[in-house]
Short mmCIF file of C-alpha atoms in Angstrom, two decimals:
data_model
loop_
_atom_site.label_atom_id
_atom_site.label_comp_id
_atom_site.label_asym_id
_atom_site.label_seq_id
_atom_site.Cartn_x
_atom_site.Cartn_y
_atom_site.Cartn_z
CA UNK A 1 20.00 46.05 -2.33
CA UNK A 2 23.54 45.71 -1.07
CA UNK A 3 25.99 43.60 -3.07
CA UNK A 4 29.66 42.65 -3.18
CA UNK A 5 31.61 41.70 -6.28
CA UNK A 6 35.05 40.16 -6.13
CA UNK A 7 37.37 38.78 -8.75
CA UNK A 8 36.84 35.21 -9.71
CA UNK A 9 39.54 32.68 -9.02
CA UNK A 10 41.43 30.66 -8.75
CA UNK A 11 44.40 32.94 -8.35
CA UNK A 12 47.64 30.98 -8.59
CA UNK A 13 50.85 32.59 -7.39
CA UNK A 14 54.37 31.54 -6.56
CA UNK A 15 55.62 31.97 -3.02
CA UNK A 16 56.75 35.54 -2.24
CA UNK A 17 54.67 37.02 -5.07
CA UNK A 18 52.50 40.10 -4.59
CA UNK A 19 48.79 39.49 -4.11
CA UNK A 20 45.82 41.65 -5.03
CA UNK A 21 42.23 40.44 -4.80
CA UNK A 22 39.77 43.03 -6.05
CA UNK A 23 36.52 43.74 -4.23
CA UNK A 24 33.88 46.35 -5.05
CA UNK A 25 30.59 46.97 -3.34
CA UNK A 26 27.24 48.69 -3.64
CA UNK A 27 25.39 49.75 -0.53
CA UNK A 28 22.54 52.10 0.24
CA UNK A 29 23.80 52.99 3.72
CA UNK A 30 27.18 53.32 5.39
CA UNK A 31 28.75 49.90 5.33
CA UNK A 32 31.54 48.34 7.30
CA UNK A 33 33.77 46.18 5.12
CA UNK A 34 35.39 42.86 5.95
CA UNK A 35 37.68 40.23 4.54
CA UNK A 36 37.12 36.70 5.78
CA UNK A 37 39.34 33.70 5.00
CA UNK A 38 38.33 30.05 4.81
CA UNK A 39 41.11 27.49 5.05
CA UNK A 40 40.41 23.98 3.74
CA UNK A 41 37.95 22.15 5.95
CA UNK A 42 37.45 25.08 8.30
CA UNK A 43 34.93 27.84 8.89
CA UNK A 44 35.17 31.52 8.10
CA UNK A 45 37.74 33.55 10.03
CA UNK A 46 37.87 37.32 10.10
CA UNK A 47 41.06 38.51 8.43
CA UNK A 48 40.60 42.29 8.67
CA UNK A 49 37.97 44.99 8.66
CA UNK A 50 37.42 48.71 8.13
CA UNK A 51 34.43 50.62 9.40
CA UNK A 52 34.67 54.00 7.64
CA UNK A 53 36.07 55.63 4.55
CA UNK A 54 39.88 55.78 4.28
CA UNK A 55 40.35 53.30 7.13
CA UNK A 56 42.99 50.66 6.48
CA UNK A 57 42.52 47.20 7.94
CA UNK A 58 45.58 45.01 8.36
CA UNK A 59 46.46 41.61 9.78
CA UNK A 60 49.09 38.93 9.15
CA UNK A 61 50.70 41.02 6.38
CA UNK A 62 47.39 41.52 4.57
CA UNK A 63 45.87 44.96 4.20
CA UNK A 64 42.90 46.63 2.57
CA UNK A 65 41.83 50.28 2.39
CA UNK A 66 38.19 51.40 2.42
CA UNK A 67 37.84 53.59 -0.68
CA UNK A 68 34.46 55.28 -0.75
CA UNK A 69 35.14 57.15 -4.00
CA UNK A 70 35.72 53.92 -5.90
CA UNK A 71 33.50 51.75 -3.63
CA UNK A 72 36.35 49.32 -3.29
CA UNK A 73 38.14 47.30 -0.60
CA UNK A 74 40.92 45.46 -2.41
CA UNK A 75 42.98 42.92 -0.45
CA UNK A 76 46.76 43.05 -0.81
CA UNK A 77 49.78 41.23 0.54
CA UNK A 78 53.36 41.96 -0.38
CA UNK A 79 54.73 38.42 -0.19
CA UNK A 80 52.43 35.40 -0.08
CA UNK A 81 53.27 32.09 1.54
CA UNK A 82 52.07 28.57 0.80
CA UNK A 83 50.13 28.74 4.07
CA UNK A 84 48.03 31.61 2.65
CA UNK A 85 46.33 29.17 0.27
CA UNK A 86 42.63 29.50 1.08
CA UNK A 87 39.38 31.04 -0.12
CA UNK A 88 39.02 34.76 0.59
CA UNK A 89 35.62 36.42 0.99
CA UNK A 90 34.90 40.14 0.87
CA UNK A 91 31.80 41.16 2.83
CA UNK A 92 29.88 44.20 3.98
CA UNK A 93 27.57 45.02 6.81
CA UNK A 94 25.29 48.01 6.43
CA UNK A 95 25.28 49.98 9.68
CA UNK A 96 21.76 51.18 8.90
CA UNK A 97 20.57 47.60 8.97
CA UNK A 98 19.33 46.58 12.40
CA UNK A 99 19.81 42.90 11.69
CA UNK A 100 23.56 43.29 11.12
CA UNK A 101 23.55 40.82 8.26
CA UNK A 102 26.73 40.27 6.27
CA UNK A 103 26.54 40.34 2.49
CA UNK A 104 29.32 38.27 0.93
CA UNK A 105 31.06 38.25 -2.39
CA UNK A 106 31.48 34.99 -4.25
CA UNK A 107 34.90 34.17 -2.80
CA UNK A 108 38.30 33.97 -4.47
CA UNK A 109 40.42 30.86 -4.16
CA UNK A 110 44.13 31.56 -3.76
CA UNK A 111 46.67 28.85 -4.48
CA UNK A 112 50.30 29.54 -3.60
CA UNK A 113 52.94 27.23 -5.04
CA UNK A 114 56.36 26.73 -3.45
CA UNK B 1 40.44 31.99 22.58
CA UNK B 2 36.65 31.58 22.73
CA UNK B 3 35.09 30.07 19.64
CA UNK B 4 31.74 29.19 18.15
CA UNK B 5 31.08 25.46 18.01
CA UNK B 6 28.60 23.57 15.85
CA UNK B 7 27.24 20.04 15.90
CA UNK B 8 27.09 17.79 14.06
CA UNK B 9 29.85 18.43 11.56
CA UNK B 10 27.98 16.42 8.93
CA UNK B 11 24.29 15.49 8.83
CA UNK B 12 22.75 13.20 6.25
CA UNK B 13 18.96 13.06 6.06
CA UNK B 14 16.18 11.89 3.80
CA UNK B 15 14.04 14.40 1.95
CA UNK B 16 11.01 15.40 4.01
CA UNK B 17 12.68 14.73 7.35
CA UNK B 18 13.24 17.34 10.05
CA UNK B 19 16.75 18.31 11.09
CA UNK B 20 18.08 20.41 13.92
CA UNK B 21 21.47 22.02 13.61
CA UNK B 22 23.08 23.10 16.85
CA UNK B 23 25.42 25.91 17.71
CA UNK B 24 27.06 27.17 20.87
CA UNK B 25 27.90 30.86 20.42
CA UNK B 26 30.65 32.66 22.30
CA UNK B 27 29.45 33.06 25.86
CA UNK B 28 29.26 36.85 26.22
CA UNK B 29 27.82 37.43 22.75
CA UNK B 30 24.27 38.68 22.36
CA UNK B 31 23.64 38.49 18.61
CA UNK B 32 23.38 35.23 16.73
CA UNK B 33 23.18 34.37 13.04
CA UNK B 34 22.78 31.55 10.58
CA UNK B 35 24.24 31.56 7.09
CA UNK B 36 24.42 28.90 4.45
CA UNK B 37 26.70 28.14 1.53
CA UNK B 38 25.51 25.89 -1.24
CA UNK B 39 28.48 24.14 -2.86
CA UNK B 40 30.24 26.51 -5.23
CA UNK B 41 28.00 29.46 -4.39
CA UNK B 42 28.09 32.54 -2.18
CA UNK B 43 27.67 32.52 1.58
CA UNK B 44 24.07 33.66 2.11
CA UNK B 45 22.47 35.22 5.17
CA UNK B 46 19.50 33.36 6.63
CA UNK B 47 18.56 34.98 9.92
CA UNK B 48 19.75 37.12 12.82
CA UNK B 49 18.52 36.74 16.38
CA UNK B 50 18.69 38.99 19.42
CA UNK B 51 16.91 39.08 22.75
CA UNK B 52 15.00 35.90 21.91
CA UNK B 53 13.57 37.37 18.75
CA UNK B 54 14.38 37.31 15.06
CA UNK B 55 15.93 40.67 14.11
CA UNK B 56 16.03 40.08 10.41
CA UNK B 57 15.53 37.23 7.99
CA UNK B 58 16.19 36.72 4.31
CA UNK B 59 13.85 35.48 1.62
CA UNK B 60 15.43 32.06 1.98
CA UNK B 61 14.23 31.81 5.60
CA UNK B 62 10.68 30.70 4.87
CA UNK B 63 8.18 28.82 7.02
CA UNK B 64 10.17 25.58 6.92
CA UNK B 65 12.95 27.22 8.95
CA UNK B 66 12.90 28.22 12.60
CA UNK B 67 15.46 29.27 15.17
CA UNK B 68 15.49 28.93 18.91
CA UNK B 69 17.67 29.60 21.91
CA UNK B 70 16.38 26.83 24.16
CA UNK B 71 18.74 27.55 27.02
CA UNK B 72 21.51 29.96 27.94
CA UNK B 73 24.09 28.45 25.64
CA UNK B 74 22.61 26.75 22.57
CA UNK B 75 21.25 28.32 19.39
CA UNK B 76 19.47 26.00 16.98
CA UNK B 77 18.28 26.03 13.39
CA UNK B 78 15.40 23.68 12.58
CA UNK B 79 14.46 22.73 9.06
CA UNK B 80 11.02 21.18 9.23
CA UNK B 81 10.72 19.24 5.99
CA UNK B 82 14.02 19.10 4.18
CA UNK B 83 14.29 19.42 0.42
CA UNK B 84 17.10 18.42 -1.88
CA UNK B 85 18.00 22.08 -2.38
CA UNK B 86 18.61 22.50 1.35
CA UNK B 87 21.86 20.58 0.93
CA UNK B 88 24.53 23.08 1.93
CA UNK B 89 27.07 24.05 4.55
CA UNK B 90 25.33 25.89 7.39
CA UNK B 91 27.37 28.35 9.43
CA UNK B 92 26.43 29.77 12.79
CA UNK B 93 27.94 33.09 13.88
CA UNK B 94 27.77 35.36 16.89
CA UNK B 95 28.75 38.91 17.77
CA UNK B 96 28.95 40.85 21.00
CA UNK B 97 27.09 43.88 19.70
CA UNK B 98 25.26 44.98 16.60
CA UNK B 99 25.46 48.24 14.68
CA UNK B 100 27.22 46.80 11.68
CA UNK B 101 30.73 47.37 13.05
CA UNK B 102 31.24 44.46 15.36
CA UNK B 103 32.94 41.29 14.17
CA UNK B 104 30.86 38.20 13.62
CA UNK B 105 32.68 35.03 14.68
CA UNK B 106 31.82 31.95 12.68
CA UNK B 107 31.68 28.31 13.63
CA UNK B 108 33.21 25.55 11.50
CA UNK B 109 29.89 24.72 9.87
CA UNK B 110 27.55 21.74 9.54
CA UNK B 111 27.42 20.07 6.17
CA UNK B 112 23.82 19.03 5.49
CA UNK B 113 23.22 16.44 2.81
CA UNK B 114 19.61 15.76 1.83
CA UNK B 115 19.05 12.54 -0.13
#
């Protein structure tokens, strides 16, 4: 079945550092890929998405490129802020799946220190 | 901006009791979902719902679970006889369309504690 693997955290960075959170996937169909973010005490918010190979999703300075050849969707940001501290989830939705379920990775906690 | 709402934010119940978790999806959305996240574990899909029917359900969604859209706005998850292992954060989500490309919008979650 479909699965998503992302790097374990926590990831601790200083403000203005470069961020990479790795995400790889396996899917039998043609997935769309998503990054969701969960701030403390809140629900999941969509950060960005990409629906086909070579698409780049971007939002709030974060970006990720759908790489079919490496089955990856790594999240990057050039300069993190303290306010980016949260848990980040990579997820996929298989377009061949009528139920539209999301399959999530385990989440990566990011802590940004001033 | 429209948002998904969930009530209650925290529910404490005794093992064996029935609980109903409530969600109000975004008003023009047609697809509805429940997920759960046991503390420290992955977010797991439970069920998707469209046109008053279950579209898909996971292995977790056994006979103790049921979903319902009792009126034009609410979407509920019922757990008939709660077990200790049902303690988790339950998230409701909705999307306008299906097809695997549309964004699912999540509510803030209901934390269920089974004692």
